[in-house]
Amino acid sequence: MLGKSYEPQSKESLIYKKWEDNHCFKPKSDFSKSDDAENYTIIMPPPNITGQLHIGHALNNTTQDFLIRFKRMKGYNTLWIPGTDHASIATEVKIIDALKKEGLSKEKLGREEFLKRAWQWNDKYGGRIKLQLKSLGCSCDWDRCAFTMDEQRQKSVLSVFKQLYDEGYIYRGEKLINWCPTCKTALSDAEVEHVDENSSLWYIRYPYADKSGYLVVATTRPETMFGDVCVAVNPEDERYKDMIGKNVILPVINKEIPIIGDSYVEKDFGTGVVKITPAHDFNDFEVGKRHNFAPIKIMNLDGTMNENCGKYANFDRYECRKQLIEELKAQNLIEKIEPYRLPKATCYRCHSAIEPMMSKQWFMDMQDMAKLGLDAVDNQELEIVPQRVQKIYKNWLENIKDWCISRQLWWGHRIPAYYCKDCGNTMVELSAPKTCSKCGSQNIEQDPDVLDTWFSSALWPFSTLGYPEKTDDLKRFFPTSTLVTAQDIIFFWVARMVMMSKKIMGKTPFSKVLINGIVRDDEGKKMSKSSNNGVDPIEIIEKYGADSLRLSLLFGNGTGNDFRFSEEKILEDRKFINKVFNSGKFLELVLSQTYDTKLDKTKLNIFDKWIYTKLDEAINEINKLIDNLDVCQAVNKMYSFVWDDFCNYYLEFSKAYVYSDDQETRANACAILKDVYLNILKLLHPIIPFITEDIYSNFTGELLISQTYASSLGQFKKESEDVEKIISLIQKIRETRLSYDVLPSKRITLVLDKNNSKQEAIDIVENAKLVLSKMTNIEKVDVKENLGNDLVKFVSELGEFYFYKNELVDTAKEREKINKDLDKINAEIKILESRILNPNFVTRAPKELVEKEKSRYDYLLSSKNSLEEKLKNFN
RNA sequence: GGGAGAUUAGCGCAGUUGGUAGAGUACCUGCCUUACAAGCAGAGGGUCAUAGGUUCGAGUCCUAUAUCUCCCACCA
């Protein structure tokens, strides 16, 4: 029995458990190896274990679950692999924060203890994330749940690292890298965020060595002057070109450096003179390299100045700047200071200023890799939806630089590089070597650093399937089908997965990628921790149920577009779920009043044939839309099919039969209604799995999740068209009744002209009399030979119809209304005439369209005619 | 500095080969019609940001402009 109203809270977790207990989330091939159904595989973007899921995750995972459930019911061998990400730097930052509160630090704790803490953290938060996914209804295979740092994934990482090292793609070297002085680690380019900041442009005088005056250098980083190796001017710059080759004195430390010419310098910016600090600026590094200057490091890893800065050694970088400016001012070496807005590079985790530093790190050569990533898109091995994202993806790959993959952190995959302390030999091995491969020494230590967290994420499409082992899963499910993710990790993750998969597996990891938009709050602001406007899906689920949340996320939101989340929208959308529930209650009621239901699909009336045809069309259309990843339209279609076609029409039609006095008619009508309704539940299951499952099992005792769509009965074109005509007649009757202010409860007569009506119209109306009467409160239909003038005419697609004038209520406002309608029709007639009478249109436009317009024109003319006649009735 | 997206009914939004502007919600009218008032039946409301262009025909394609949002970026 269905309750008075649906209560999701009490049921959802039980339903989920039932699915799990019955192994519904597992691929069919787990039970029958010979199953040759086509595979449909999704790997879940692993959420960071740093926290809990927000609405953005809910959107992504609902979308994935929608796809998986739909494909599962379409008969595919579906696999959805869940998992979590260790999120190296993000987690480490969190744990350090937590330690701080206890008065502890990472160093005090030591590596081993620290890692213990990290694993505890994983247990706690990873667990909560899984719980959230389950409450959302995600039908992923938990037995295959992966963690980026579990044993299996460690093997994948080691294997890939070694292979790429052996092939020369991974190398170690001292280069200028992005250094976060707070996190005390190197970062990749992708991990640097640029924010505009108000600062100054300092104009500093560098005296000529020959004491003939000074050169003014404009800089945003005065404190880096200790690392200057030269100053540069544009060789084309008339002001300075004669100075090239002369020397200037670096103030404060009084060091002589040369003036060089390099076209990198813009004549028009600042003074046209640039100080070159190769060890602390990426551009300067290139300039320095071109002119063979050795970089001079001036900073320690914690952001303090080093011994190359004279008395400023050990000063914090900002304190140094402050005092240095004062000293220069005192020496009259500051020409001026201008306010200046500059993009500041910051750490994407702790948001402190990044310092470019010379440092020995591990890198991945990205030239060949990037090409693999570009090929995937260019050769259409990979389709990114929405298409515009493809440009962003390509642009990034086209400008990519080598990837710094080592991090000076503890929580992560330790780099499998071993150094011989005696001969300096480097060994990259899957397990720790006991002796040096070169000198045989046992004095060996492992690199203390770990890998960029995105290195392991990049392997996700095959590491989750068991790589490097040649597992059945890997054979069966790689490459996967669709990836659904958020746009902020296109570079971090999507691009790198594509490159790694192509490199390691030789194949693009998935054929389609759906990039969802950003989730905003009800004011349109991006949901983020800093704005504190994030919403926990669990809260919403507890309040409204998972189905409501899911529906609200999927319904009416353009695929790939940003999405505004509000509880108000949930309340609006939730009405649909109520509608589904109530139609179930209606079925239950009807069935309870019928002794016997026998489904005989050979005995379908035209309305049954119509709804089956509509259902078939809907499924086909939805299938197509889903293949194109047009989730929004697919859900729209489901919604309108169920509410408009099924609830508003079919259900009402069926009342004419399920309450029939004829037992056989009644039994079959009930059976068919039930069958159609169960199909509706199947159709909706991917959006609102819980309630549909609940109702389905109520009616059948079977599990809905494991059902497949019924094979089509075929399409009944003729009957469908007839019913469409009946529907438009119903609308016309209702409209006409209302226009004459006839109360809905008043039963009136529908009249047809026997001589002038098409036989088709008479037959259709005759056959649909019962339904017409139910839907429009028509008492009877008169087919008359001779029409008197006591009638009022109206027109539908089936032709002309009449009401008895004396059954209607006249009103004065009728004239007004008719005139208004006439105006509208005349306007459209004019538009159509401009077309139909235009020889260009008639000859160039498609024939069918011309035909369509012509018949529309005829219809309008007769409508006009009838309105004009009607108008006469009110004279 | 470069790039992308948005601009459609009061509101928040759909609109996939160019072919008479759509649903939801709000508002208005009438209905407590035995699934559902979280409902049913109707109605009103849009020069599809602006200006040009291509076309028989443009919300849809092209070119500018404006406003908003996002991404990328080494002008010291």
mmCIF file of C-alpha atoms in Angstrom, chain A residues 213 541 613 709 872:
data_model
loop_
_atom_site.group_PDB
_atom_site.id
_atom_site.type_symbol
_atom_site.label_atom_id
_atom_site.label_comp_id
_atom_site.label_asym_id
_atom_site.label_seq_id
_atom_site.Cartn_x
_atom_site.Cartn_y
_atom_site.Cartn_z
ATOM 1 C CA GLY A 213 75.112 59.427 -13.765
ATOM 2 C CA ILE A 541 18.344 15.164 1.391
ATOM 3 C CA THR A 613 3.604 5.097 -29.457
ATOM 4 C CA TYR A 709 13.028 -1.165 -21.151
ATOM 5 C CA LYS A 872 -22.768 37.760 -36.088
#
